[in-house]
CSV table of C-alpha atoms in Angstrom, one decimal:
chain,number,residue,atom,x,y,z
A,2,MET,CA,23.0,-3.3,8.7
A,3,GLY,CA,24.0,-1.1,11.6
A,4,ALA,CA,21.5,0.0,14.2
A,5,VAL,CA,20.9,3.5,15.5
A,6,ARG,CA,19.4,4.0,18.9
A,7,LYS,CA,16.6,6.5,19.0
A,8,THR,CA,14.5,7.9,21.8
A,9,ILE,CA,10.9,8.5,20.9
A,10,THR,CA,7.9,9.9,22.8
A,11,LEU,CA,4.5,8.1,22.5
A,12,THR,CA,1.1,8.9,23.8
A,13,GLU,CA,-0.2,6.6,26.5
A,14,GLN,CA,-2.7,5.2,23.9
A,15,GLN,CA,0.1,4.5,21.4
A,16,ASP,CA,2.2,2.8,24.1
A,17,ALA,CA,-0.7,0.7,25.2
A,18,TRP,CA,-1.4,-0.4,21.6
A,19,ILE,CA,2.3,-1.4,21.1
A,20,SER,CA,2.3,-3.3,24.5
A,21,ALA,CA,-0.9,-5.1,23.5
A,22,GLN,CA,0.8,-6.2,20.2
A,23,VAL,CA,3.8,-7.6,22.1
A,24,GLU,CA,1.6,-9.3,24.7
A,25,ALA,CA,-0.5,-10.9,22.0
A,26,GLY,CA,2.8,-12.4,20.7
A,27,LEU,CA,2.8,-10.5,17.4
A,28,TYR,CA,6.2,-9.0,18.2
A,29,THR,CA,8.9,-9.9,20.7
A,30,ASN,CA,9.4,-6.3,21.9
A,31,ASP,CA,8.5,-2.7,21.3
A,32,SER,CA,11.4,-2.1,18.9
A,33,GLU,CA,10.3,-4.9,16.7
A,34,ALA,CA,6.8,-3.5,16.5
A,35,ILE,CA,8.0,0.0,15.6
A,36,ARG,CA,10.4,-1.3,13.0
A,37,ASP,CA,7.6,-3.3,11.4
A,38,LEU,CA,5.4,-0.2,11.3
A,39,ILE,CA,8.2,1.7,9.6
A,40,ARG,CA,8.7,-1.1,7.0
A,41,ARG,CA,5.0,-1.1,6.3
A,42,GLU,CA,4.9,2.7,5.8
A,43,GLN,CA,7.9,2.5,3.5
A,44,ALA,CA,6.2,-0.2,1.4
A,45,ARG,CA,3.0,1.8,1.3
A,46,ALA,CA,4.9,4.9,0.2
A,47,VAL,CA,6.4,3.0,-2.7
A,48,GLU,CA,3.0,1.7,-3.7
A,49,ILE,CA,1.5,5.2,-3.6
A,50,GLU,CA,4.3,6.4,-5.9
A,51,ARG,CA,3.8,3.5,-8.3
A,52,ILE,CA,0.0,4.4,-8.5
A,53,ARG,CA,0.8,8.1,-8.8
A,54,GLY,CA,3.2,7.3,-11.7
A,55,ALA,CA,0.5,5.2,-13.5
A,56,LEU,CA,-2.0,8.0,-13.1
A,57,ILE,CA,0.3,10.5,-14.6
A,58,GLU,CA,1.1,8.2,-17.4
A,59,GLY,CA,-2.6,7.7,-18.1
A,60,GLU,CA,-3.2,11.5,-18.1
A,61,ARG,CA,-0.4,12.0,-20.6
A,62,SER,CA,-1.6,9.2,-22.9
A,63,GLY,CA,-4.1,11.5,-24.5
A,64,GLU,CA,-7.8,12.0,-24.6
A,65,PRO,CA,-10.0,9.0,-23.7
A,66,GLU,CA,-11.8,7.2,-26.5
A,67,ALA,CA,-15.4,5.9,-26.3
A,68,PHE,CA,-15.7,2.3,-25.4
A,69,ASP,CA,-18.6,0.2,-26.7
A,70,PHE,CA,-18.9,-2.7,-24.2
A,71,ALA,CA,-21.5,-4.5,-26.2
A,72,ASP,CA,-19.2,-4.5,-29.3
A,73,PHE,CA,-16.3,-5.7,-27.2
A,74,LYS,CA,-18.4,-8.6,-25.9
A,75,ARG,CA,-19.5,-9.5,-29.4
A,76,ARG,CA,-15.8,-9.5,-30.7
A,77,LYS,CA,-14.7,-11.7,-27.8
A,78,ALA,CA,-17.5,-14.1,-28.4
A,79,ASP,CA,-16.6,-14.3,-32.1
A,80,GLU,CA,-13.0,-15.0,-31.2
A,81,ARG,CA,-14.1,-17.9,-29.0
A,82,GLY,CA,-16.2,-19.3,-31.8
């Protein structure tokens, strides 16, 4: 995969945080830290879309039905013998 050089502007606080991550040995350099943050955000966005899709599917599945937890427990106990 090709690389593209970007110039970004950070606050002093953000720069200090990234430098601390590198100094702690979590990353070898600033670029690695920033790329990891981007990968994490990409994965988070995918997970949010997955959850959003599941919520929409649930909403479209119809009206909720009453659930009798005591009856459920009795049926499960009967199944186990």
